């Protein structure tokens, strides 16, 4: 994140703040959260209830994956019967109909399959600068989606080699993984 | 198998920012049109399937809210979700309920009111429509971002350019300008598209479909009822469906949508259409061009072009009227608009009117064989539904 520069989130929030202060002034004069559409003048009611979505997700069957991240390792799973490797890791093999699935450490080398740069960001990512997302193939035959540590998409090339690093995502401060171009 | 099923009535509202109406008012516009088109009343409709993705709109039970407002209650209803393909899923279910003999007449209603939330919220919700935990939560992909991954791979493999993608947008706007129901009714140039800002590199603003409010409705009936109601029933000749992986990382290719390819094969098989060159039989198609790259992938997944040659159809303008196969004469998702849950019925309503020779003259396809195809993708090849319509009664 760049210091002192306005992020998309700052701009979104400024815009919403302006809008809601307009709603408040309308409420004060009319006693109703009723505003005209800026373009057409059509009457709009502004919701007086608000909900925040923040999910609590069960990860108990795959908690080894997250514990290993903290140790700098990327894990996948492998079915003991058919040998299929899973990433993201899963503890059930639907083909063999059972849970004889073991943890394996994955190599942190990848070949870039495709990539994009996210310029218009979702609200919950709007505090970051534009970021590049790529999908790369590991020698184990599974693919990993992650951010690529590069600012300029024209410097990347499909087929190039990448290495995976376990990093702390800031400012949220939690472990995740990131692709880094190999010089 | 089961009974033959025909479309006997369709409705399609003006797409766009529809702040003039709330959700049930908007749905009623389409339902009313469809009832009048079919010459039916609410009491004749025995079951209603409502497609709506939702999240960004206030009513969590849209099927019930709409059934009450439109006088369709107390008939049974359900809401279905197949992301951007929800509408085709609703038509499939309405079709199946009639084909099974369970009811004589059913209705599919598509509704989306995306402008009830500010744009950043909508971008957030659509970005989550893939695999939330593994792909969105950490890496913040957006809907344009998912398709941009395909664009990068396709351009790299086949030498397509950003200008080529813009040519798709130019065609969409050309026909959108001729469709009074389209959100965008102005033509654009390649230069204008090329000058627009990046949304998800290499996709720019004019490569992307907009945020849209809209409602659509399709009434289906069995053969006996259809023949009583109309001289030109539009038969559902075949439906194909398939599902892709939720994690894009689990895909084996980024130059085609596997679900779209599989659904096409299934639909052609059911409709008895020769897969070697379906353009010989199909007079007109609506394909899922949520982004320009998606239209090119669709040409190839549908076998309108060989792998890598979809972009040639664009360069040679083969998908305008008069070309190899006219595609998206409505303006497509790109210019007509993309109200997620209403898009599928919208494609099928448009093609019903194309087959009836009832659309605006300057965007009417010549109807020779009487076949039309709707290609509706949910998410980024997460869901795929392909519906083939025909003026001739399916052979059983």
PDB file of C-alpha atoms in Angstrom, chain B residues 180-304:
ATOM      1  CA  UNK B 180     -34.971  -0.573 -27.835  1.00  0.00           C
ATOM      2  CA  UNK B 181     -34.692  -2.927 -24.842  1.00  0.00           C
ATOM      3  CA  UNK B 182     -30.895  -2.664 -24.633  1.00  0.00           C
ATOM      4  CA  UNK B 183     -29.102  -0.848 -21.821  1.00  0.00           C
ATOM      5  CA  UNK B 184     -26.614   0.719 -24.276  1.00  0.00           C
ATOM      6  CA  UNK B 185     -28.091   1.956 -27.532  1.00  0.00           C
ATOM      7  CA  UNK B 186     -25.075   3.792 -28.923  1.00  0.00           C
ATOM      8  CA  UNK B 187     -22.576   2.442 -31.432  1.00  0.00           C
ATOM      9  CA  UNK B 188     -18.894   2.526 -30.488  1.00  0.00           C
ATOM     10  CA  UNK B 189     -15.633   2.312 -32.430  1.00  0.00           C
ATOM     11  CA  UNK B 190     -12.568   0.130 -31.882  1.00  0.00           C
ATOM     12  CA  UNK B 191     -10.670   3.341 -31.040  1.00  0.00           C
ATOM     13  CA  UNK B 192     -13.142   4.291 -28.313  1.00  0.00           C
ATOM     14  CA  UNK B 193     -12.968   0.783 -26.834  1.00  0.00           C
ATOM     15  CA  UNK B 194      -9.139   0.768 -26.996  1.00  0.00           C
ATOM     16  CA  UNK B 195      -9.005   4.131 -25.205  1.00  0.00           C
ATOM     17  CA  UNK B 196     -11.105   2.898 -22.268  1.00  0.00           C
ATOM     18  CA  UNK B 197      -9.400   2.181 -18.956  1.00  0.00           C
ATOM     19  CA  UNK B 198      -8.299  -1.233 -17.735  1.00  0.00           C
ATOM     20  CA  UNK B 199     -10.745  -2.990 -15.400  1.00  0.00           C
ATOM     21  CA  UNK B 200      -8.774  -6.254 -15.186  1.00  0.00           C
ATOM     22  CA  UNK B 201      -5.786  -6.212 -17.528  1.00  0.00           C
ATOM     23  CA  UNK B 202      -6.000  -6.995 -20.483  1.00  0.00           C
ATOM     24  CA  UNK B 203      -9.764  -6.350 -20.303  1.00  0.00           C
ATOM     25  CA  UNK B 204     -10.932  -2.745 -20.506  1.00  0.00           C
ATOM     26  CA  UNK B 205     -14.196  -1.023 -19.645  1.00  0.00           C
ATOM     27  CA  UNK B 206     -15.677  -1.655 -23.102  1.00  0.00           C
ATOM     28  CA  UNK B 207     -14.812  -5.365 -22.892  1.00  0.00           C
ATOM     29  CA  UNK B 208     -17.180  -5.709 -19.911  1.00  0.00           C
ATOM     30  CA  UNK B 209     -20.926  -6.142 -19.569  1.00  0.00           C
ATOM     31  CA  UNK B 210     -22.575  -3.584 -17.279  1.00  0.00           C
ATOM     32  CA  UNK B 211     -24.426  -3.774 -13.967  1.00  0.00           C
ATOM     33  CA  UNK B 212     -28.051  -4.170 -15.012  1.00  0.00           C
ATOM     34  CA  UNK B 213     -31.605  -4.306 -13.666  1.00  0.00           C
ATOM     35  CA  UNK B 214     -34.041  -6.358 -15.705  1.00  0.00           C
ATOM     36  CA  UNK B 215     -36.775  -8.961 -15.761  1.00  0.00           C
ATOM     37  CA  UNK B 216     -37.732 -11.629 -18.280  1.00  0.00           C
ATOM     38  CA  UNK B 217     -40.323 -14.396 -18.491  1.00  0.00           C
ATOM     39  CA  UNK B 218     -40.868 -17.542 -20.542  1.00  0.00           C
ATOM     40  CA  UNK B 219     -44.056 -19.613 -20.488  1.00  0.00           C
ATOM     41  CA  UNK B 220     -43.794 -23.263 -21.547  1.00  0.00           C
ATOM     42  CA  UNK B 221     -46.580 -25.746 -22.257  1.00  0.00           C
ATOM     43  CA  UNK B 222     -47.023 -29.317 -23.415  1.00  0.00           C
ATOM     44  CA  UNK B 223     -47.874 -30.140 -27.032  1.00  0.00           C
ATOM     45  CA  UNK B 224     -51.640 -30.311 -26.564  1.00  0.00           C
ATOM     46  CA  UNK B 225     -51.882 -26.920 -24.853  1.00  0.00           C
ATOM     47  CA  UNK B 226     -49.283 -25.300 -27.108  1.00  0.00           C
ATOM     48  CA  UNK B 227     -51.226 -26.240 -30.250  1.00  0.00           C
ATOM     49  CA  UNK B 228     -54.424 -24.792 -28.772  1.00  0.00           C
ATOM     50  CA  UNK B 229     -52.670 -21.530 -27.891  1.00  0.00           C
ATOM     51  CA  UNK B 230     -50.603 -20.741 -30.967  1.00  0.00           C
ATOM     52  CA  UNK B 231     -49.905 -21.525 -34.614  1.00  0.00           C
ATOM     53  CA  UNK B 232     -46.181 -20.952 -34.080  1.00  0.00           C
ATOM     54  CA  UNK B 233     -45.066 -22.785 -30.966  1.00  0.00           C
ATOM     55  CA  UNK B 234     -41.314 -22.562 -30.469  1.00  0.00           C
ATOM     56  CA  UNK B 235     -40.192 -26.026 -29.401  1.00  0.00           C
ATOM     57  CA  UNK B 236     -37.425 -26.757 -26.956  1.00  0.00           C
ATOM     58  CA  UNK B 237     -35.441 -29.191 -29.087  1.00  0.00           C
ATOM     59  CA  UNK B 238     -32.618 -29.918 -26.677  1.00  0.00           C
ATOM     60  CA  UNK B 239     -30.987 -28.706 -23.476  1.00  0.00           C
ATOM     61  CA  UNK B 240     -27.372 -29.392 -22.524  1.00  0.00           C
ATOM     62  CA  UNK B 241     -25.854 -28.703 -19.138  1.00  0.00           C
ATOM     63  CA  UNK B 242     -22.502 -29.144 -17.424  1.00  0.00           C
ATOM     64  CA  UNK B 243     -20.524 -27.895 -14.445  1.00  0.00           C
ATOM     65  CA  UNK B 244     -16.931 -26.659 -14.229  1.00  0.00           C
ATOM     66  CA  UNK B 245     -14.668 -26.590 -11.161  1.00  0.00           C
ATOM     67  CA  UNK B 246     -15.267 -23.822  -8.643  1.00  0.00           C
ATOM     68  CA  UNK B 247     -11.513 -23.246  -8.258  1.00  0.00           C
ATOM     69  CA  UNK B 248     -10.148 -21.870 -11.510  1.00  0.00           C
ATOM     70  CA  UNK B 249      -6.814 -23.417 -10.498  1.00  0.00           C
ATOM     71  CA  UNK B 250      -8.369 -26.842 -11.093  1.00  0.00           C
ATOM     72  CA  UNK B 251      -9.119 -26.128 -14.750  1.00  0.00           C
ATOM     73  CA  UNK B 252      -7.045 -27.995 -17.319  1.00  0.00           C
ATOM     74  CA  UNK B 253      -7.224 -25.254 -19.952  1.00  0.00           C
ATOM     75  CA  UNK B 254      -7.628 -21.474 -20.034  1.00  0.00           C
ATOM     76  CA  UNK B 255      -8.404 -21.198 -23.733  1.00  0.00           C
ATOM     77  CA  UNK B 256     -11.862 -22.776 -23.610  1.00  0.00           C
ATOM     78  CA  UNK B 257     -14.630 -23.353 -21.081  1.00  0.00           C
ATOM     79  CA  UNK B 258     -14.888 -27.099 -20.588  1.00  0.00           C
ATOM     80  CA  UNK B 259     -18.412 -26.891 -19.178  1.00  0.00           C
ATOM     81  CA  UNK B 260     -19.563 -24.899 -22.212  1.00  0.00           C
ATOM     82  CA  UNK B 261     -18.019 -27.444 -24.575  1.00  0.00           C
ATOM     83  CA  UNK B 262     -19.659 -30.389 -22.792  1.00  0.00           C
ATOM     84  CA  UNK B 263     -23.054 -28.698 -22.565  1.00  0.00           C
ATOM     85  CA  UNK B 264     -22.920 -27.927 -26.298  1.00  0.00           C
ATOM     86  CA  UNK B 265     -22.210 -31.556 -27.200  1.00  0.00           C
ATOM     87  CA  UNK B 266     -25.102 -32.694 -25.025  1.00  0.00           C
ATOM     88  CA  UNK B 267     -27.511 -30.127 -26.484  1.00  0.00           C
ATOM     89  CA  UNK B 268     -26.566 -30.938 -30.102  1.00  0.00           C
ATOM     90  CA  UNK B 269     -26.997 -34.638 -29.427  1.00  0.00           C
ATOM     91  CA  UNK B 270     -30.437 -34.121 -27.896  1.00  0.00           C
ATOM     92  CA  UNK B 271     -31.568 -31.838 -30.710  1.00  0.00           C
ATOM     93  CA  UNK B 272     -30.122 -34.148 -33.393  1.00  0.00           C
ATOM     94  CA  UNK B 273     -27.839 -31.440 -34.816  1.00  0.00           C
ATOM     95  CA  UNK B 274     -24.687 -32.422 -36.693  1.00  0.00           C
ATOM     96  CA  UNK B 275     -21.768 -31.398 -34.495  1.00  0.00           C
ATOM     97  CA  UNK B 276     -19.334 -31.093 -37.402  1.00  0.00           C
ATOM     98  CA  UNK B 277     -20.892 -27.820 -38.487  1.00  0.00           C
ATOM     99  CA  UNK B 278     -23.845 -26.636 -36.410  1.00  0.00           C
ATOM    100  CA  UNK B 279     -23.825 -23.299 -38.291  1.00  0.00           C
ATOM    101  CA  UNK B 280     -25.419 -25.124 -41.241  1.00  0.00           C
ATOM    102  CA  UNK B 281     -28.572 -25.637 -39.181  1.00  0.00           C
ATOM    103  CA  UNK B 282     -28.672 -22.846 -36.606  1.00  0.00           C
ATOM    104  CA  UNK B 283     -30.038 -19.580 -37.993  1.00  0.00           C
ATOM    105  CA  UNK B 284     -29.171 -17.347 -35.037  1.00  0.00           C
ATOM    106  CA  UNK B 285     -27.524 -17.625 -31.625  1.00  0.00           C
ATOM    107  CA  UNK B 286     -27.296 -15.685 -28.396  1.00  0.00           C
ATOM    108  CA  UNK B 287     -24.014 -16.434 -26.632  1.00  0.00           C
ATOM    109  CA  UNK B 288     -22.800 -15.502 -23.180  1.00  0.00           C
ATOM    110  CA  UNK B 289     -20.620 -12.442 -23.854  1.00  0.00           C
ATOM    111  CA  UNK B 290     -20.294 -11.142 -20.296  1.00  0.00           C
ATOM    112  CA  UNK B 291     -16.839 -10.134 -21.550  1.00  0.00           C
ATOM    113  CA  UNK B 292     -15.640  -9.877 -25.140  1.00  0.00           C
ATOM    114  CA  UNK B 293     -13.252 -12.821 -24.708  1.00  0.00           C
ATOM    115  CA  UNK B 294     -16.211 -14.964 -23.582  1.00  0.00           C
ATOM    116  CA  UNK B 295     -17.916 -14.503 -26.961  1.00  0.00           C
ATOM    117  CA  UNK B 296     -14.817 -15.762 -28.794  1.00  0.00           C
ATOM    118  CA  UNK B 297     -14.530 -18.775 -26.470  1.00  0.00           C
ATOM    119  CA  UNK B 298     -18.234 -19.453 -27.064  1.00  0.00           C
ATOM    120  CA  UNK B 299     -17.754 -19.592 -30.862  1.00  0.00           C
ATOM    121  CA  UNK B 300     -15.190 -22.355 -30.356  1.00  0.00           C
ATOM    122  CA  UNK B 301     -16.949 -24.225 -27.541  1.00  0.00           C
ATOM    123  CA  UNK B 302     -20.107 -24.270 -29.702  1.00  0.00           C
ATOM    124  CA  UNK B 303     -18.108 -25.474 -32.748  1.00  0.00           C
ATOM    125  CA  UNK B 304     -18.983 -22.417 -34.810  1.00  0.00           C
TER     126      UNK B 304
END
